[in-house]
Coordinates of C-alpha atoms in Angstrom, one line a residue:
M1 CA 28.5 15.6 -76.4
K2 CA 29.1 14.5 -72.9
K3 CA 27.4 14.8 -69.7
F4 CA 23.7 15.2 -69.4
F5 CA 23.3 17.9 -66.8
F6 CA 19.9 16.9 -67.6
L7 CA 18.3 20.4 -67.8
V8 CA 16.6 22.2 -70.7
L9 CA 16.9 25.9 -70.1
M10 CA 15.0 29.1 -70.7
I11 CA 16.5 31.7 -68.4
F12 CA 20.3 31.4 -68.1
V13 CA 21.5 32.0 -64.6
G14 CA 25.2 32.7 -64.5
E15 CA 26.5 30.0 -62.2
W16 CA 29.9 29.3 -63.7
L17 CA 32.5 28.2 -61.3
P18 CA 35.7 30.3 -61.1
A19 CA 38.3 29.5 -63.8
Q20 CA 40.1 26.2 -62.9
T21 CA 43.8 26.4 -62.3
N22 CA 44.2 22.8 -61.5
P23 CA 47.2 21.0 -63.1
E24 CA 46.5 18.1 -65.5
R25 CA 44.9 15.1 -63.9
F26 CA 45.7 11.4 -64.3
V27 CA 44.5 8.1 -63.1
A28 CA 47.0 5.4 -62.0
F29 CA 45.7 1.9 -62.5
L30 CA 47.1 -0.4 -59.8
K31 CA 48.2 -4.0 -60.2
D32 CA 46.9 -5.3 -56.9
K33 CA 45.9 -4.5 -53.3
N34 CA 48.9 -6.2 -51.7
N35 CA 50.3 -5.3 -48.3
N36 CA 46.9 -4.0 -47.3
P37 CA 46.2 -3.5 -43.6
Y38 CA 42.5 -4.0 -44.2
S39 CA 40.9 -7.4 -44.5
I40 CA 37.5 -8.7 -45.7
S41 CA 37.3 -10.6 -42.4
N42 CA 37.1 -7.3 -40.6
P43 CA 34.9 -5.1 -42.7
S44 CA 33.9 -2.8 -39.9
A45 CA 37.3 -1.1 -40.3
F46 CA 36.3 0.4 -43.6
L47 CA 32.5 0.0 -43.9
S48 CA 30.0 1.7 -41.5
E49 CA 27.6 -0.3 -39.3
R50 CA 24.7 0.8 -41.5
A51 CA 26.6 -0.4 -44.7
L52 CA 27.2 -3.8 -43.1
A53 CA 23.6 -4.1 -42.0
R54 CA 22.5 -3.5 -45.6
R55 CA 24.9 -6.2 -46.8
A56 CA 23.6 -8.6 -44.2
R57 CA 20.0 -7.8 -45.0
Y58 CA 20.4 -8.9 -48.6
S59 CA 23.0 -11.6 -48.0
I60 CA 25.7 -9.8 -49.9
A61 CA 29.3 -11.0 -49.2
I62 CA 32.2 -8.7 -48.6
D63 CA 34.8 -9.3 -51.3
A64 CA 38.1 -7.9 -52.6
Y65 CA 36.4 -5.0 -54.4
D66 CA 35.4 -3.7 -51.0
L67 CA 39.0 -3.5 -49.8
P68 CA 40.3 0.1 -49.9
V69 CA 43.2 0.9 -52.1
T70 CA 46.4 -0.1 -50.3
P71 CA 47.3 3.0 -48.1
D72 CA 51.0 2.6 -48.7
Y73 CA 50.4 3.0 -52.5
I74 CA 48.6 6.3 -51.9
T75 CA 51.5 7.4 -49.7
Q76 CA 54.0 6.6 -52.3
V77 CA 52.1 8.4 -55.1
R78 CA 51.8 11.4 -52.8
G79 CA 55.5 11.2 -52.0
T80 CA 56.4 11.8 -55.7
G81 CA 55.0 15.3 -55.3
A82 CA 51.7 14.5 -57.0
E83 CA 48.5 15.7 -55.5
V84 CA 46.2 12.8 -54.7
I85 CA 42.6 13.8 -55.5
N86 CA 40.7 10.6 -54.7
T87 CA 40.9 6.8 -55.0
S88 CA 38.5 4.1 -56.2
R89 CA 38.5 0.7 -54.4
W90 CA 36.1 -0.8 -57.0
L91 CA 38.3 0.2 -59.9
N92 CA 41.6 0.0 -57.9
T93 CA 42.8 3.5 -59.1
I94 CA 44.3 6.6 -57.7
T95 CA 43.4 9.9 -59.3
F96 CA 46.1 12.5 -59.0
A97 CA 47.2 15.9 -60.3
T98 CA 50.5 17.2 -61.5
S99 CA 51.9 19.6 -64.0
D100 CA 55.4 18.2 -63.7
P101 CA 56.4 15.6 -66.4
I102 CA 59.1 14.2 -64.1
V103 CA 56.6 13.5 -61.3
L104 CA 54.4 11.8 -63.9
D105 CA 57.3 9.5 -65.0
V106 CA 58.1 8.7 -61.3
V107 CA 54.5 7.7 -60.7
R108 CA 54.5 5.5 -63.8
A109 CA 57.7 3.8 -62.6
L110 CA 56.3 2.8 -59.2
S111 CA 56.3 -1.0 -58.9
F112 CA 52.6 -1.4 -58.1
V113 CA 51.4 0.9 -60.9
D114 CA 50.2 -0.9 -64.0
S115 CA 49.5 2.1 -66.2
V116 CA 48.7 5.8 -66.0
S117 CA 46.2 7.7 -68.2
A118 CA 45.4 11.3 -68.6
V119 CA 41.8 12.1 -67.7
F120 CA 41.8 15.9 -67.5
P121 CA 44.2 17.2 -70.2
K122 CA 45.1 20.8 -70.4
K123 CA 42.7 22.5 -72.7
S124 CA 43.9 23.6 -76.1
A125 CA 42.8 26.9 -77.6
S126 CA 40.2 24.9 -79.7
I127 CA 38.5 23.4 -76.6
Q128 CA 36.2 25.8 -74.8
P129 CA 34.9 25.0 -71.3
G130 CA 31.6 23.3 -71.4
S131 CA 31.6 22.9 -75.2
G132 CA 30.9 19.2 -74.8
V133 CA 27.8 19.6 -72.7
Q134 CA 24.8 17.9 -74.2
A135 CA 22.1 20.5 -74.4
T136 CA 19.1 21.5 -76.5
P137 CA 20.2 23.6 -79.4
G138 CA 20.2 27.3 -78.6
I139 CA 20.0 26.7 -74.9
P140 CA 23.1 27.6 -72.9
P141 CA 24.8 24.8 -71.0
Y142 CA 24.9 24.8 -67.2
S143 CA 21.7 26.8 -66.9
I144 CA 18.3 26.4 -65.3
Q145 CA 15.0 26.5 -67.0
R146 CA 12.4 28.7 -65.4
I147 CA 8.9 28.5 -66.9
D148 CA 7.1 30.4 -64.2
G149 CA 3.4 30.4 -64.8
A150 CA 3.6 28.4 -68.0
V151 CA 2.7 25.0 -66.7
P152 CA -0.7 24.0 -65.4
V153 CA -1.0 22.8 -61.8
A154 CA -3.1 19.8 -61.0
P155 CA -5.8 20.3 -58.3
L156 CA -4.8 18.7 -55.1
K157 CA -6.7 15.5 -54.4
S158 CA -8.8 15.9 -51.3
G159 CA -7.6 13.8 -48.3
N160 CA -3.9 14.0 -49.0
V161 CA -1.9 14.5 -45.9
L162 CA 0.7 16.6 -47.7
D163 CA 0.0 19.9 -49.6
Y164 CA 2.3 19.5 -52.6
G165 CA 1.7 22.9 -54.1
L166 CA 3.2 23.1 -57.6
A167 CA 4.5 19.5 -57.2
A168 CA 1.0 18.0 -57.1
N169 CA 0.9 16.8 -60.7
Q170 CA 4.4 15.2 -60.7
T171 CA 3.6 13.4 -57.5
T172 CA 0.1 12.2 -58.2
M173 CA 1.0 11.1 -61.7
V174 CA 3.0 8.2 -60.2
N175 CA 0.3 7.7 -57.4
L176 CA 2.9 8.4 -54.7
Q177 CA 0.5 10.4 -52.6
E178 CA -1.1 7.1 -51.4
L179 CA 2.2 6.0 -49.9
H180 CA 2.6 9.4 -48.3
N181 CA -0.9 9.2 -47.0
A182 CA -0.1 5.9 -45.3
G183 CA 2.9 7.5 -43.6
Y184 CA 5.7 6.4 -46.0
T185 CA 7.6 9.6 -46.7
G186 CA 11.2 8.3 -46.7
D187 CA 11.8 8.2 -42.9
G188 CA 14.8 6.0 -42.1
M189 CA 16.0 5.9 -45.7
L190 CA 19.4 7.4 -46.7
I191 CA 19.7 8.9 -50.2
A192 CA 23.1 9.9 -51.6
V193 CA 23.0 12.7 -54.2
L194 CA 25.9 12.8 -56.7
D195 CA 25.9 16.1 -58.5
A196 CA 27.7 19.2 -59.5
G197 CA 27.1 21.5 -56.6
F198 CA 24.5 22.6 -54.1
A199 CA 24.7 26.4 -54.1
N200 CA 22.8 27.9 -51.2
A201 CA 21.2 24.6 -50.2
N202 CA 22.2 25.4 -46.6
Q203 CA 20.3 28.6 -46.7
I204 CA 17.1 28.5 -48.7
S205 CA 13.9 27.7 -46.8
V206 CA 12.7 24.8 -48.9
F207 CA 15.3 22.7 -47.0
D208 CA 14.6 24.1 -43.5
T209 CA 13.0 20.8 -42.4
L210 CA 16.0 18.8 -43.5
W211 CA 18.4 20.9 -41.5
L212 CA 16.3 21.4 -38.5
T213 CA 15.6 17.7 -38.1
N214 CA 19.2 16.6 -38.9
R215 CA 18.3 14.9 -42.1
I216 CA 21.4 16.2 -43.9
M217 CA 23.8 13.5 -42.7
G218 CA 26.8 15.1 -44.4
W219 CA 28.5 16.4 -47.6
R220 CA 31.7 16.1 -49.4
D221 CA 33.5 17.4 -52.5
I222 CA 35.1 14.5 -54.3
S223 CA 36.3 16.5 -57.3
E224 CA 38.0 19.3 -55.4
P225 CA 38.4 18.1 -51.8
G226 CA 37.8 20.7 -49.1
N227 CA 35.6 23.0 -51.2
D228 CA 32.3 24.4 -49.8
I229 CA 29.7 22.7 -51.9
F230 CA 27.1 25.2 -50.7
A231 CA 29.0 28.3 -51.8
S232 CA 27.0 30.7 -54.1
T233 CA 29.8 30.2 -56.7
M234 CA 29.0 26.5 -56.9
H235 CA 26.7 25.1 -59.5
S236 CA 23.1 25.0 -58.3
H237 CA 22.1 21.9 -60.3
G238 CA 22.2 19.7 -57.2
T239 CA 20.1 22.2 -55.3
S240 CA 17.3 21.9 -57.7
V241 CA 17.7 18.1 -57.9
L242 CA 17.6 17.8 -54.1
S243 CA 14.4 19.9 -53.9
L244 CA 12.5 17.3 -55.9
M245 CA 13.2 14.7 -53.1
G246 CA 13.8 16.6 -49.9
G247 CA 12.0 19.9 -50.4
N248 CA 9.3 20.7 -47.9
M249 CA 7.4 23.9 -48.3
P250 CA 3.7 23.0 -47.8
G251 CA 1.5 24.7 -50.4
Q252 CA 4.5 25.5 -52.6
L253 CA 6.7 22.4 -53.1
V254 CA 6.9 19.1 -51.2
G255 CA 9.3 16.5 -52.6
T256 CA 8.9 12.8 -53.0
A257 CA 10.8 11.9 -49.9
P258 CA 10.6 14.8 -47.5
H259 CA 11.5 12.8 -44.5
A260 CA 14.4 10.8 -45.9
T261 CA 18.0 11.6 -44.8
Y262 CA 20.5 12.9 -47.4
F263 CA 24.2 12.9 -48.0
L264 CA 25.4 15.4 -50.7
I265 CA 28.4 14.6 -52.9
R266 CA 29.9 16.8 -55.5
T267 CA 31.6 14.7 -58.3
E268 CA 31.6 17.2 -61.2
E269 CA 34.4 19.5 -62.4
G270 CA 32.4 22.6 -63.0
P271 CA 32.2 23.9 -66.6
T272 CA 34.7 21.4 -68.0
E273 CA 33.7 18.0 -69.6
S274 CA 36.4 15.5 -68.7
L275 CA 36.8 11.8 -68.2
V276 CA 38.1 12.4 -64.7
E277 CA 34.4 12.9 -63.7
E278 CA 33.7 9.2 -64.2
Y279 CA 36.4 8.3 -61.7
N280 CA 35.0 11.0 -59.4
W281 CA 31.6 9.4 -59.7
A282 CA 33.0 6.0 -58.7
A283 CA 34.6 7.6 -55.6
G284 CA 31.4 9.3 -54.8
A285 CA 29.4 6.0 -55.1
E286 CA 31.9 4.2 -52.9
L287 CA 31.4 6.9 -50.3
A288 CA 27.7 6.4 -50.6
D289 CA 28.3 2.6 -50.0
S290 CA 30.5 3.2 -47.1
I291 CA 28.0 5.3 -45.2
G292 CA 25.3 2.8 -45.8
A293 CA 23.2 4.7 -48.4
D294 CA 20.1 2.9 -49.6
V295 CA 19.5 5.0 -52.8
I296 CA 21.9 6.9 -55.1
N297 CA 20.4 9.6 -57.3
S298 CA 22.7 10.6 -60.2
S299 CA 21.3 13.2 -62.6
L300 CA 24.6 12.9 -64.6
G301 CA 25.8 11.1 -67.6
Y302 CA 28.7 10.8 -70.0
T303 CA 29.2 10.3 -73.7
T304 CA 31.6 12.8 -75.2
F305 CA 34.1 15.3 -73.7
D306 CA 35.9 18.6 -74.3
N307 CA 38.9 16.6 -75.5
P308 CA 37.5 14.2 -78.2
L309 CA 40.3 11.7 -77.6
F310 CA 38.2 10.5 -74.6
N311 CA 34.8 10.3 -76.3
H312 CA 32.7 7.3 -75.9
S313 CA 31.0 5.7 -78.8
Y314 CA 27.6 4.0 -78.9
S315 CA 29.3 0.6 -78.9
D316 CA 30.7 1.5 -75.4
L317 CA 27.2 1.7 -74.0
D318 CA 26.8 -1.9 -73.1
G319 CA 26.8 -1.4 -69.4
K320 CA 30.2 -2.9 -68.8
T321 CA 32.7 -0.8 -70.7
T322 CA 32.9 2.8 -69.4
P323 CA 34.4 3.4 -66.0
V324 CA 31.3 5.0 -64.6
S325 CA 29.0 2.1 -65.7
I326 CA 31.3 -0.4 -64.2
A327 CA 31.3 1.6 -61.0
A328 CA 27.5 1.9 -61.1
G329 CA 27.2 -1.9 -61.5
R330 CA 29.4 -2.5 -58.5
A331 CA 27.3 0.1 -56.5
A332 CA 24.1 -1.8 -57.3
S333 CA 25.7 -5.2 -56.5
R334 CA 26.4 -3.8 -53.0
G335 CA 22.7 -3.5 -52.3
M336 CA 22.1 0.1 -53.3
L337 CA 19.4 1.2 -55.6
V338 CA 21.1 3.4 -58.3
V339 CA 18.7 5.8 -60.0
N340 CA 20.1 7.7 -63.0
S341 CA 18.8 10.2 -65.5
A342 CA 18.4 8.9 -69.1
G343 CA 19.7 12.1 -70.7
N344 CA 18.5 14.9 -72.8
E345 CA 19.6 13.8 -76.2
G346 CA 16.3 12.4 -77.5
G347 CA 16.0 15.1 -80.1
G348 CA 19.8 15.4 -80.8
S349 CA 22.3 13.6 -82.9
W350 CA 23.4 11.3 -80.1
Q351 CA 19.8 10.2 -79.2
Y352 CA 20.7 7.4 -76.9
V353 CA 21.1 7.2 -73.1
G354 CA 24.7 7.7 -71.9
A355 CA 26.7 6.2 -69.1
P356 CA 26.0 5.0 -66.5
A357 CA 22.3 5.0 -67.6
D358 CA 23.3 2.1 -69.9
G359 CA 24.0 -0.1 -66.9
P360 CA 21.8 -3.3 -66.6
Q361 CA 21.4 -2.8 -62.8
V362 CA 20.9 1.0 -63.1
F363 CA 17.3 2.2 -62.8
T364 CA 17.2 4.7 -65.7
I365 CA 14.6 7.4 -65.7
G366 CA 13.2 9.1 -68.8
A367 CA 10.9 12.1 -69.0
V368 CA 7.3 12.8 -69.9
D369 CA 5.4 16.1 -69.8
F370 CA 2.5 17.3 -67.6
S371 CA 0.0 15.0 -69.4
G372 CA 2.2 11.9 -69.4
Q373 CA 3.4 12.2 -73.0
Y374 CA 6.9 11.5 -74.0
A375 CA 9.2 14.5 -73.7
N376 CA 11.1 14.8 -77.0
F377 CA 14.4 15.7 -75.3
S378 CA 14.4 12.5 -73.3
S379 CA 17.2 10.1 -74.4
T380 CA 16.1 6.7 -75.6
G381 CA 17.3 3.2 -75.9
P382 CA 18.2 0.6 -76.7
T383 CA 21.6 0.1 -75.3
F384 CA 24.3 -1.2 -77.7
D385 CA 23.6 -4.7 -76.5
G386 CA 19.9 -4.3 -77.2
R387 CA 18.4 -3.8 -73.7
I388 CA 15.3 -1.5 -73.2
K389 CA 16.1 1.9 -71.7
P390 CA 14.9 3.9 -70.0
D391 CA 13.4 1.6 -67.3
I392 CA 10.5 4.0 -66.6
T393 CA 9.5 7.6 -67.1
A394 CA 8.2 10.4 -64.9
Q395 CA 7.5 14.1 -65.3
G396 CA 10.6 15.8 -66.4
S397 CA 9.1 18.5 -68.6
G398 CA 7.7 21.4 -66.5
A399 CA 8.6 19.8 -63.2
A400 CA 8.3 21.9 -60.1
V401 CA 11.7 22.6 -58.5
A402 CA 13.4 25.1 -56.2
F403 CA 16.2 27.3 -57.4
A404 CA 19.3 28.5 -55.5
T405 CA 17.5 31.9 -55.1
G406 CA 14.9 30.2 -53.0
D407 CA 12.3 30.7 -55.7
I408 CA 9.9 27.9 -56.7
G409 CA 9.3 27.4 -60.4
F410 CA 9.4 24.9 -63.2
G411 CA 12.2 23.3 -65.0
S412 CA 12.7 20.6 -67.6
G413 CA 15.1 17.7 -68.1
T414 CA 15.6 14.1 -67.1
S415 CA 17.7 15.6 -64.3
F416 CA 14.3 16.2 -62.7
S417 CA 12.5 13.0 -63.4
S418 CA 15.3 11.0 -61.9
P419 CA 15.2 12.5 -58.3
L420 CA 11.5 12.4 -58.4
I421 CA 11.7 8.7 -58.8
A422 CA 14.7 8.2 -56.5
G423 CA 12.6 9.8 -53.6
A424 CA 9.6 7.7 -54.5
M425 CA 11.7 4.5 -54.6
A426 CA 12.9 5.3 -51.1
C427 CA 9.3 5.6 -49.9
L428 CA 8.4 2.3 -51.5
W429 CA 11.4 0.5 -50.1
Q430 CA 10.5 2.0 -46.7
T431 CA 7.2 0.0 -46.8
S432 CA 9.1 -3.3 -47.4
P433 CA 12.8 -3.0 -46.5
S434 CA 13.3 -6.8 -46.5
H435 CA 12.9 -6.8 -50.3
S436 CA 16.0 -6.5 -52.4
P437 CA 16.7 -3.6 -54.7
G438 CA 16.0 -5.8 -57.7
E439 CA 12.6 -6.9 -56.3
V440 CA 11.7 -3.2 -55.6
K441 CA 12.7 -2.2 -59.2
D442 CA 10.8 -5.1 -60.7
A443 CA 7.7 -4.2 -58.7
V444 CA 7.8 -0.7 -60.1
R445 CA 8.5 -1.9 -63.7
F446 CA 5.9 -4.6 -63.8
T447 CA 3.1 -2.4 -62.4
A448 CA 3.9 0.6 -64.7
S449 CA 1.7 1.8 -67.5
K450 CA 3.5 0.0 -70.3
A451 CA 4.5 -3.1 -68.5
D452 CA 2.8 -5.3 -71.2
N453 CA 4.5 -3.5 -74.1
P454 CA 7.7 -1.6 -73.0
D455 CA 9.6 0.4 -75.5
N456 CA 12.7 2.6 -75.8
Y457 CA 10.9 5.9 -75.2
Y458 CA 8.8 5.2 -72.1
G459 CA 10.5 2.1 -71.0
Y460 CA 8.0 0.2 -68.9
G461 CA 6.0 3.4 -68.6
I462 CA 4.8 5.7 -65.9
P463 CA 4.9 3.9 -62.5
D464 CA 2.1 3.5 -60.0
F465 CA 3.7 3.3 -56.6
L466 CA 0.6 2.1 -54.8
Q467 CA 0.3 -0.8 -57.2
A468 CA 4.0 -1.5 -56.8
Q469 CA 3.6 -1.5 -53.1
L470 CA 0.8 -4.0 -53.3
S471 CA 2.8 -6.2 -55.6
I472 CA 5.8 -6.6 -53.3
G473 CA 4.0 -8.2 -50.4
L474 CA 1.6 -5.6 -49.1
G475 CA 4.0 -4.2 -46.6
E476 CA 5.7 -5.6 -43.5
T477 CA 4.1 -7.4 -40.6
T478 CA 5.7 -8.5 -37.4
V479 CA 4.8 -11.6 -35.4
E480 CA 3.7 -9.6 -32.4
N481 CA 1.0 -7.8 -34.4
P482 CA -2.6 -8.4 -33.6
S483 CA -4.4 -10.9 -35.9
L484 CA -6.8 -9.4 -38.5
R485 CA -9.8 -10.9 -40.2
L486 CA -13.1 -9.8 -41.9
A487 CA -16.5 -11.2 -41.2
P488 CA -18.4 -12.0 -43.2
N489 CA -16.1 -12.5 -46.1
P490 CA -17.3 -12.7 -48.9
F491 CA -20.2 -10.3 -48.1
V492 CA -23.1 -8.6 -49.7
S493 CA -23.4 -5.2 -47.9
F494 CA -20.4 -4.6 -45.7
P495 CA -18.1 -6.5 -43.4
S496 CA -16.6 -5.9 -40.0
V497 CA -12.9 -5.7 -39.3
L498 CA -12.0 -7.8 -36.3
I499 CA -8.7 -7.3 -34.6
S500 CA -7.8 -9.5 -31.7
G501 CA -5.1 -8.7 -29.2
A502 CA -5.3 -4.9 -29.4
P503 CA -8.1 -3.4 -27.3
D504 CA -8.0 0.3 -26.8
Q505 CA -5.5 0.8 -29.5
P506 CA -5.8 3.4 -32.3
F507 CA -5.8 2.2 -35.9
Y508 CA -6.4 3.6 -39.4
I509 CA -8.3 1.5 -41.9
S510 CA -8.0 1.9 -45.7
V511 CA -9.7 0.1 -48.6
F512 CA -8.0 -0.3 -52.0
D513 CA -9.6 -1.5 -55.3
M514 CA -7.6 -3.8 -57.5
N515 CA -6.3 -0.9 -59.6
G516 CA -4.5 0.3 -56.5
S517 CA -6.8 3.3 -55.8
C518 CA -7.6 4.1 -52.3
V519 CA -11.5 4.2 -52.2
F520 CA -11.8 4.7 -48.4
R521 CA -9.6 5.8 -45.6
S522 CA -10.9 6.2 -42.0
G523 CA -9.9 8.7 -39.5
K524 CA -8.3 7.5 -36.3
V525 CA -10.3 4.5 -35.0
V526 CA -9.9 3.3 -31.4
L527 CA -11.0 -0.3 -31.1
F528 CA -12.5 -1.0 -27.6
G529 CA -13.3 -4.4 -26.1
N530 CA -13.4 -7.0 -28.9
G531 CA -11.8 -4.8 -31.5
V532 CA -14.6 -4.6 -34.1
F533 CA -15.1 -1.9 -36.7
S534 CA -17.8 -2.0 -39.4
V535 CA -16.7 -0.7 -42.8
R536 CA -20.1 0.6 -43.9
E537 CA -18.6 2.4 -46.8
F538 CA -18.6 -0.9 -48.7
N539 CA -22.3 -0.3 -49.2
Q540 CA -21.4 2.3 -51.8
L541 CA -18.8 0.2 -53.6
P542 CA -19.5 -2.1 -56.6
S543 CA -19.0 -5.8 -56.4
G544 CA -15.4 -6.9 -56.7
I545 CA -12.2 -7.7 -54.9
Y546 CA -10.7 -5.2 -52.5
M547 CA -7.7 -5.0 -50.1
V548 CA -8.3 -3.8 -46.6
L549 CA -5.3 -2.3 -44.9
V550 CA -5.1 -1.8 -41.1
E551 CA -2.3 0.3 -39.7
G552 CA -1.4 1.5 -36.2
S553 CA 0.1 0.5 -32.9
G554 CA 3.0 -1.2 -34.6
T555 CA 1.0 -3.2 -37.1
R556 CA 0.5 -3.0 -40.8
Q557 CA -1.7 -5.8 -42.2
F558 CA -3.8 -6.5 -45.3
V559 CA -6.7 -8.8 -45.8
K560 CA -8.5 -9.5 -49.1
A561 CA -12.2 -8.6 -49.1
V562 CA -14.7 -10.0 -51.7
K563 CA -18.0 -8.1 -52.2
L564 CA -20.6 -10.2 -54.0

């Protein structure tokens, strides 16, 4: 079975795309990038300023993989009468369509073409659209689970600045509310969403904030260029996925990165299951790289297809064999954080994660239920070469999502745990943007619930994003910031916070215990004169080590506090 449109379903919503009339699709593998007008010495000709800034931030060199496919090669393929669908600079391929065998022979004969492979064969009578979709037995493929009223809702913790509504449990399970409370909601972070379609995402009110504040940077259909990815006939899988990150309906559903910016990319081929989608995925990830995306969310995966000739085997899942896993590795090596669903085959015959979830640099997300227990549909590791997968888990069973109708309800699948984490990672990275993607991933892994004994069901466990934040350097501080100290320290009753160089400035003061829990947060504090604030709340706290965070007026600083 093939792609994990990682949803388990209860009420089937008819969202099939219209019957496809496309001719057969092929991939031309090119020998080189000769006669290319682009040069790695002038990357601004093919990479955005934001993309180049990301490379510079993490000291990532521009190399030959970054060069676009030679434009003249594209022109010559198009000149044969073939329809060019997309290209991949990382794989050095051209995806094209033709139903004419003569055209196909002409493309094969081009001097720069190494080989041509079919990736979207015409269906035989024995191959039904969507028959290769990995799904729970008895559940229709391409459908959305609605479990309205069947999932308990956690009470909202007092003091949170966001009213998560039905999303409270999935958010607080990973302790993300503490980052949100500190103002880290994804602002300035760019998330690319690779998916199957975003039906009505330009109309339903859960995304009003994104549109009104220009946080939808753009969108593109890679698989069928020029299509309207928001059309009601499109699949709504991406709509639900986006809601877990960018949704913002206080009291009903607030996503994990409500103030991030998004670019929406359709890479899927509707109800068919074909190898071409892996090349579409590569082209979509390259677009994400070019625009300067920080995070990719991909609730997609590939194992088997409508035509069994193209099926992957478990031995292919080593992170370096399938086209999509190769592309995902190159995306990660460009400084993006690639977050991918583990899959929904935990209870099926396949069982294991698919591609690109097998990638060593891909952050693979499994699913747990409302109480944090392993969801039995969640695909497991290890990869063929023995690596632990998934990396971590989050709530994917009974997760709160929005549907294309605008309704808010519950759904299940690792399609939902992945965007939940992708948004959370954007917020974490926002706190410390100088840290590399690898450092951010490690901070989450090594502070998660099973960091000491990871396995192939939970991975490193359920993350704690506040602890992860503390572990990667306690945020960013600039040289111009006021200096911070506590006195006395150590102390018996309570200390005073002393901030020099910032009279008459407003600050917020928070205290965290060593489990990462916020045990005190002040309201707005205006420090006059010598900038002293007594944290009397320490009187009620037991002896131990604490971290005091001071935020405001351009500063974010921590200091260790020791109560005797």
